[in-house]
Amino acid sequence: MSGPSSVKEEPIRGRDQLVEYVASGEKPIADWRIGTEHEKFGFRLDDLRPPTWEGERGIGVLLEGMTRFGWQRVEEHGKLIALLRDTASVTLEPAGQLELSGAPLETIHDTCCEVACHLQEVKTVADEIGVGFLGMGFQPKWRRDEMPWMPKGRYKIMREYMPKVGSLGLDMMTRTCTVQVNLDYSSEADMVKKFRVALALQPVATALFADSPFTEGKPNGYQSYRSHIWTDTDPDRTGMLDFVFEDGFGYERYVDYLLDVPMYFSYRGGEYVDLAGKSFRKFLVGDLAELPGVKANLRDWADHTTTAFPEVRLKKYLEMRGADGGPWNRLCALPAFWVGLLYDQSALDAAWDLVKDFTREERHALRDGVPKHALKLPFRGGTLHDIAVEALKISAHGLGRRARRNRHGADESMYLDILAQIVDANQTPAERKLELFHGEWNGDIDRVFREFAY
């Protein structure tokens, strides 16, 4: 959830232009890149509470401290809310979860260097102000009403709208963290195949990365509570998008879906105008009472594309949205997993063969069952673990064929090792933490902050 789009405010001629906007993401294979984003929870080292924006140990001071590394400031109403450096940004989620939106990079080796550099910069400044950071999918200790709110206009609008459409939207905003990867496509047909494979296999990513088993200091009955939260956030803008698997799916069908997703806001003259629940179709023709006679422009459309939250999201690239946040090595593993599956044609074909006969009911059963059961979710006489083993194999072969090597001669499949360990042990990160919680931690959730901080 970043700030307003940098797209120009040009008028929208009609629906065709919106379709063109998505289609303009097409890139030749040589120009395909990897954009990795991850979020993490800040906590004060003495009392483990999440830092507010204000104060000498606040997120504002942290961002200010990071400007020494060449980051440019982004302010809203005089408050520092984001940082920019080249094509990367550091932004704030609603409760101050710190997000790195990485640059579009060529290899997972580059991605891993970027993540390591970022975490080092953050740690340098955070150590000075007595703050630490934790990678998990859900805030393990603090209640929703104990989470701070960042001074960003779009979050105020969403905060007021969320309780009208679901019971867990405010938890999504304030108490979750994810890691995701944004990937390119060369044509409409390429986009469609990748979208279908990514949607069908998103539950596998959710299972492998499941790391949110605690709520307010106690086990919550889920392995990925973050994933469960999305099932009761806002049905108008979440889910598995069954239409993606229908004949004739392409850019136009996705644009029609987005046009029917209710709006949140329009950014006008440096202010967020509350349009929560309003129709973008009406905005196109200047028929909104809140902005009489004002017609949507292309930047409004770019902003609107960021307010749908399906398991896989199409903008000018495809976003994989199913994974919980986690430690450094899993931040490199998530892009490696999807690049291996989607950026090698043989792997993409094999992945499609793996999932093409999944029925609508099976896809939904996987999506709905994985937050609780993860790899042990029953599926077709076996479990999801069986699918995960196959998907990981296909991904590793895909990365091997890509043959992007580091200076030691290792290809990108090395970043899948952590996932191979999870699959071999048939134990998710959540199950490992639950084992510690019931064992050597003696039920003390505070241990997670000390033992799993970056």
C-alpha positions in Angstrom: 0.0 0.0 0.0 2.1 2.8 -1.3 1.3 6.5 -2.0 -0.5 7.9 -5.0 0.7 6.7 -8.4 3.2 8.6 -10.4 1.2 8.1 -13.6 0.3 11.3 -15.5 -3.1 12.8 -14.9 -4.2 12.5 -18.5 -7.9 12.1 -19.3 -9.4 8.7 -20.0 -10.9 8.4 -23.5 -12.7 5.2 -22.7 -12.5 1.6 -21.6 -10.0 0.8 -24.4 -7.5 3.1 -22.8 -7.7 1.2 -19.5 -7.1 -2.1 -21.4 -4.1 -0.5 -23.1 -2.8 0.6 -19.7 -2.6 -3.1 -18.6 -1.4 -4.3 -22.0 1.4 -1.8 -21.9 3.1 -3.9 -19.3 4.1 -6.4 -22.0 7.9 -6.8 -22.2 10.2 -8.9 -24.4 11.8 -11.8 -22.4 15.2 -10.0 -22.3 13.5 -7.2 -20.3 11.8 -9.3 -17.7 12.6 -8.2 -14.2 12.0 -9.3 -10.6 10.4 -6.8 -8.2 10.3 -8.1 -4.6 8.4 -6.4 -1.8 8.4 -7.3 1.9 7.0 -5.9 5.1 8.2 -6.3 8.7 7.0 -5.4 12.2 8.9 -2.8 14.2 9.1 -3.2 18.0 10.8 -1.2 20.8 13.5 -3.3 22.3 12.6 -2.6 25.9 8.8 -3.2 25.9 8.3 -4.9 22.5 5.6 -2.4 21.6 5.2 -1.2 18.0 6.7 2.3 17.6 4.4 5.1 16.8 5.2 7.6 14.0 6.0 10.3 16.5 8.6 10.4 19.2 12.4 10.0 19.5 12.0 6.3 18.9 9.3 6.7 16.3 9.0 5.6 12.7 9.5 9.2 11.6 12.9 9.3 13.2 13.8 5.9 11.7 12.9 7.2 8.2 14.9 10.4 8.8 17.9 8.4 9.9 17.8 6.4 6.7 18.2 9.4 4.5 22.0 9.2 5.3 22.0 6.2 2.8 20.9 8.4 -0.1 17.2 7.9 0.2 15.0 10.9 -0.9 12.2 12.1 1.4 8.5 11.8 0.6 6.2 13.9 2.8 2.5 14.2 3.4 1.3 17.3 5.2 4.9 17.9 6.4 5.3 14.4 7.8 8.0 12.1 6.4 6.1 9.0 5.3 8.2 7.3 2.6 11.7 7.2 1.0 12.8 6.9 -2.6 16.1 5.8 -4.1 16.4 5.1 -7.8 13.5 2.7 -8.6 13.1 1.4 -5.0 11.0 2.8 -2.2 10.6 2.4 1.6 7.0 2.9 2.6 4.8 2.5 5.7 1.9 0.2 6.1 -1.0 1.5 8.3 0.5 0.6 11.7 4.0 1.4 10.8 5.0 -2.0 9.3 8.1 -1.0 7.2 7.9 -2.1 3.6 10.7 -2.3 1.0 9.4 -2.1 -2.5 12.5 -3.3 -4.3 13.9 -2.1 -7.7 13.1 -4.2 -10.8 16.2 -6.5 -10.8 17.5 -9.2 -13.2 18.3 -12.0 -10.9 17.5 -13.4 -7.5 21.1 -12.9 -6.5 20.5 -9.2 -7.1 17.3 -9.4 -5.1 19.0 -11.0 -2.1 21.8 -8.4 -2.2 19.1 -5.7 -2.2 17.3 -7.2 0.8 20.5 -7.7 2.8 21.6 -4.1 2.1 18.2 -2.8 3.1 18.0 -4.8 6.4 21.5 -3.6 7.2 20.6 0.0 6.7 17.4 -0.4 8.8 19.3 -2.2 11.5 22.0 0.5 11.6 19.4 3.2 12.3 17.0 1.1 14.4 19.9 0.1 16.8 20.5 3.8 17.5 16.9 4.4 18.6 16.3 1.1 20.4 14.1 -0.5 17.8 14.1 -4.0 16.3 12.3 -5.7 13.4 10.5 -9.0 13.1 9.5 -10.9 10.0 6.2 -12.9 10.5 2.8 -12.9 8.9 0.8 -11.6 11.8 1.6 -9.5 14.9 2.1 -12.2 17.5 1.5 -10.1 20.7 -0.4 -6.9 20.5 -4.1 -6.3 20.2 -5.6 -4.3 17.3 -6.3 -1.4 19.6 -2.7 -1.3 20.7 -1.4 -0.8 17.2 -0.5 2.8 16.2 -1.7 4.5 13.0 0.5 6.2 10.5 -0.3 9.8 9.3 -1.4 8.8 5.7 -4.6 10.1 4.2 -5.6 6.9 2.3 -5.4 4.8 5.5 -7.9 7.1 7.3 -10.4 6.4 4.5 -9.7 2.7 4.5 -9.9 2.6 8.3 -13.4 4.0 8.3 -14.6 1.8 5.3 -13.2 -1.6 6.3 -15.6 -2.4 9.2 -18.5 -1.9 6.8 -17.5 -4.7 4.5 -15.7 -7.3 6.7 -14.7 -8.0 10.3 -11.0 -8.5 9.8 -10.0 -5.6 7.4 -8.5 -3.5 10.2 -6.4 -6.5 11.3 -5.2 -6.8 7.7 -4.2 -3.2 7.8 -2.5 -3.0 11.2 -1.3 -6.5 12.1 -0.2 -8.4 8.9 3.0 -8.5 6.9 3.7 -10.2 3.6 6.5 -10.8 1.1 5.5 -10.8 -2.6 7.1 -10.7 -6.0 6.1 -8.8 -9.1 6.8 -10.5 -12.4 6.5 -9.6 -16.1 4.7 -11.1 -19.1 5.5 -10.9 -22.8 2.0 -11.1 -24.3 -1.7 -11.5 -23.3 -1.5 -15.2 -23.7 1.7 -15.3 -21.5 -0.1 -13.2 -18.9 -3.1 -15.5 -18.9 -1.1 -18.7 -18.5 1.0 -17.2 -15.7 -2.1 -15.8 -13.9 -3.7 -19.2 -14.0 -0.7 -21.1 -12.7 0.0 -18.5 -10.0 -3.6 -18.5 -8.8 -3.8 -22.3 -8.7 -0.5 -22.6 -6.9 -0.8 -19.6 -4.5 -2.0 -22.0 -1.7 1.3 -23.8 -2.0 3.2 -20.6 -1.4 0.8 -19.8 1.5 1.6 -23.2 3.0 5.4 -23.1 2.5 5.6 -19.6 4.0 2.9 -20.1 6.7 4.2 -18.1 9.7 1.4 -16.5 11.7 0.2 -18.9 14.3 -0.2 -16.5 17.2 -2.7 -13.8 18.2 -2.2 -11.7 21.3 0.4 -14.1 22.7 -1.6 -17.4 22.2 -1.8 -19.9 19.4 -4.8 -18.9 17.2 -5.5 -22.3 15.6 -4.1 -21.3 12.2 -0.7 -21.6 10.5 -1.3 -18.6 8.3 -3.7 -16.4 10.2 -2.7 -13.7 7.8 -4.1 -15.7 4.9 -7.3 -16.4 6.9 -7.8 -12.6 7.5 -8.2 -12.0 3.7 -11.2 -14.3 3.7 -13.1 -11.7 5.9 -11.6 -8.4 4.7 -13.8 -7.3 1.8 -15.4 -9.8 -0.6 -15.6 -7.2 -3.4 -11.8 -7.0 -3.8 -10.3 -10.3 -2.6 -10.3 -14.0 -3.5 -9.4 -16.5 -6.2 -10.9 -14.8 -9.3 -12.7 -17.7 -10.9 -13.1 -15.8 -14.1 -9.3 -16.0 -14.8 -9.9 -19.7 -15.6 -12.8 -19.1 -18.0 -12.4 -19.2 -21.8 -11.7 -15.8 -23.2 -10.0 -14.4 -20.1 -7.6 -11.6 -20.9 -6.8 -7.9 -20.3 -10.4 -6.8 -21.0 -12.0 -9.2 -18.6 -9.6 -8.1 -15.8 -10.4 -4.4 -16.5 -14.1 -5.2 -16.3 -13.5 -6.8 -12.9 -11.5 -3.8 -11.7 -14.3 -1.4 -12.9 -16.7 -3.3 -10.6 -14.4 -3.1 -7.5 -15.7 -0.3 -5.3 -13.4 2.7 -5.0 -11.5 4.0 -1.9 -10.4 7.4 -2.9 -9.2 9.9 -5.5 -6.0 11.9 -5.0 -6.8 15.5 -5.9 -4.6 18.6 -5.3 -2.5 16.8 -2.6 -5.5 15.5 -0.7 -7.3 12.1 -0.6 -11.0 12.5 -1.4 -13.1 9.8 0.3 -14.9 7.8 -2.4 -15.1 4.6 -0.4 -17.7 2.3 -1.9 -18.3 4.4 -5.0 -18.3 3.2 -8.6 -15.3 3.8 -10.9 -17.7 3.4 -13.9 -19.6 6.5 -12.6 -16.3 8.3 -12.0 -15.3 7.7 -15.6 -18.3 9.8 -16.8 -18.0 12.4 -14.0 -21.1 11.2 -12.2 -19.9 11.2 -8.5 -21.7 13.6 -6.1 -18.4 14.0 -4.1 -16.6 15.3 -7.2 -19.3 16.7 -9.4 -18.4 16.9 -13.1 -14.9 15.6 -12.4 -13.9 12.6 -14.6 -11.4 10.0 -13.6 -7.9 10.4 -15.1 -5.2 7.8 -15.8 -3.6 8.3 -12.4 -6.9 7.6 -10.7 -7.0 4.3 -12.7 -3.4 3.5 -11.7 -4.4 4.2 -8.0 -7.6 2.1 -8.3 -5.6 -0.9 -9.6 -3.8 -1.0 -6.2 -7.0 -1.2 -4.2 -8.0 -4.7 -5.3 -6.5 -7.5 -3.2 -6.9 -10.9 -4.9 -4.4 -13.7 -4.3 -2.7 -12.7 -7.6 -3.1 -9.1 -8.8 -2.6 -7.7 -12.3 -1.3 -4.2 -12.8 1.3 -3.7 -15.5 2.8 -6.9 -14.0 1.6 -9.9 -12.0 1.9 -9.8 -8.2 2.1 -13.0 -6.1 0.2 -12.1 -2.9 -0.1 -15.4 -0.9 2.9 -15.5 1.4 3.4 -14.5 5.0 6.4 -12.3 5.8 9.4 -14.0 7.2 13.2 -14.0 7.9 15.9 -12.9 5.4 16.3 -16.2 3.7 12.6 -16.6 2.9 12.5 -13.1 1.5 14.9 -14.4 -1.2 13.1 -17.8 -1.5 9.7 -16.4 -2.5 10.8 -14.6 -5.6 13.0 -17.6 -6.5 10.0 -20.0 -6.2 7.9 -18.0 -8.6 10.6 -17.0 -11.0 11.5 -20.7 -11.3 7.9 -21.5 -12.1 7.0 -18.6 -14.4 10.1 -17.3 -16.1 11.2 -20.6 -17.8 8.8 -21.8 -20.5 9.3 -25.5 -19.8 8.7 -24.9 -16.1 5.6 -22.8 -16.9 4.3 -25.7 -19.1 5.0 -28.2 -16.4 3.4 -26.1 -13.7 0.3 -25.7 -15.9 0.2 -29.5 -16.4 0.2 -29.8 -12.6 -2.8 -27.6 -12.0 -4.8 -27.4 -15.2 -7.4 -30.0 -14.2 -8.0 -28.5 -10.7 -11.7 -27.8 -10.5 -13.1 -24.6 -9.2 -14.2 -26.4 -6.1 -10.7 -27.8 -5.5 -9.1 -24.4 -6.0 -11.4 -22.9 -3.4 -10.9 -25.8 -1.0 -7.2 -25.3 -1.2 -7.5 -21.5 -0.6 -10.0 -22.0 2.3 -8.2 -24.9 3.9 -4.6 -23.8 3.7 -4.6 -21.1 6.4 -5.3 -23.8 9.0 -3.8 -27.0 7.6 -1.0 -25.7 5.3 1.1 -28.6 3.9 -1.1 -31.2 5.7 -4.3 -30.1 3.9 -5.9 -33.2 2.4 -6.0 -33.1 -1.4 -6.9 -35.9 -3.9 -6.0 -38.8 -1.8 -2.8 -37.2 -0.5 -2.1 -33.8 0.9 -1.0 -30.3 -0.4 2.5 -31.4 0.6 2.5 -33.6 -2.5 1.8 -30.7 -4.8 4.4 -28.6 -3.0 7.0 -31.2 -3.6 6.2 -31.2 -7.4 6.0 -27.4 -7.6 9.4 -27.0 -5.9 10.9 -29.5 -8.2 9.6 -27.7 -11.3 10.8 -24.3 -9.9 14.3 -25.7 -9.2 14.6 -27.0 -12.7 13.3 -23.7 -14.1 16.0 -21.8 -12.2 18.6 -24.3 -13.2 17.7 -23.7 -16.9 17.8 -19.9 -16.4 21.4 -20.5 -15.3 21.9 -17.1 -13.7 25.0 -17.6 -11.6 26.6 -15.7 -8.8 30.3 -15.1 -8.7 30.8 -18.5 -7.0 29.1 -20.2 -10.0 25.9 -21.1 -8.1 22.5 -20.6 -9.9 19.4 -19.2 -8.4 18.0 -22.6 -7.2 20.2 -22.2 -4.1 17.6 -19.8 -2.7 15.0 -22.7 -2.7 17.1 -24.6 -0.1 15.1 -23.2 2.8 11.8 -24.3 1.2 13.3 -27.7 0.5 14.0 -28.0 4.2 10.4 -27.1 5.0 9.1 -29.7 2.6 11.5 -32.4 3.6 10.6 -32.0 7.3 6.9 -31.4 6.4 7.0 -28.7 9.0 6.0 -25.1 8.3 7.7 -22.1 10.0 4.4 -21.8 12.0 4.6 -25.4 13.2 8.2 -24.8 14.2 7.3 -21.8 16.3 4.4 -23.6 17.9 6.8 -26.4 18.9 9.1 -23.8 20.5 6.2 -22.0 22.2 4.9 -25.2 23.8 8.4 -26.4 24.5 11.4 -24.3 25.5 9.6 -21.0 25.5 7.1 -22.2 28.1 4.3 -20.3 26.5 6.2 -17.0 26.5 5.5 -15.2 23.2 8.1 -12.5 24.0 10.8 -15.0 23.0 9.8 -14.8 19.4 10.9 -11.1 19.3 14.4 -12.0 20.6 15.0 -15.2 18.7 13.5 -14.3 15.3 14.4 -10.5 15.0 16.4 -9.5 11.9 
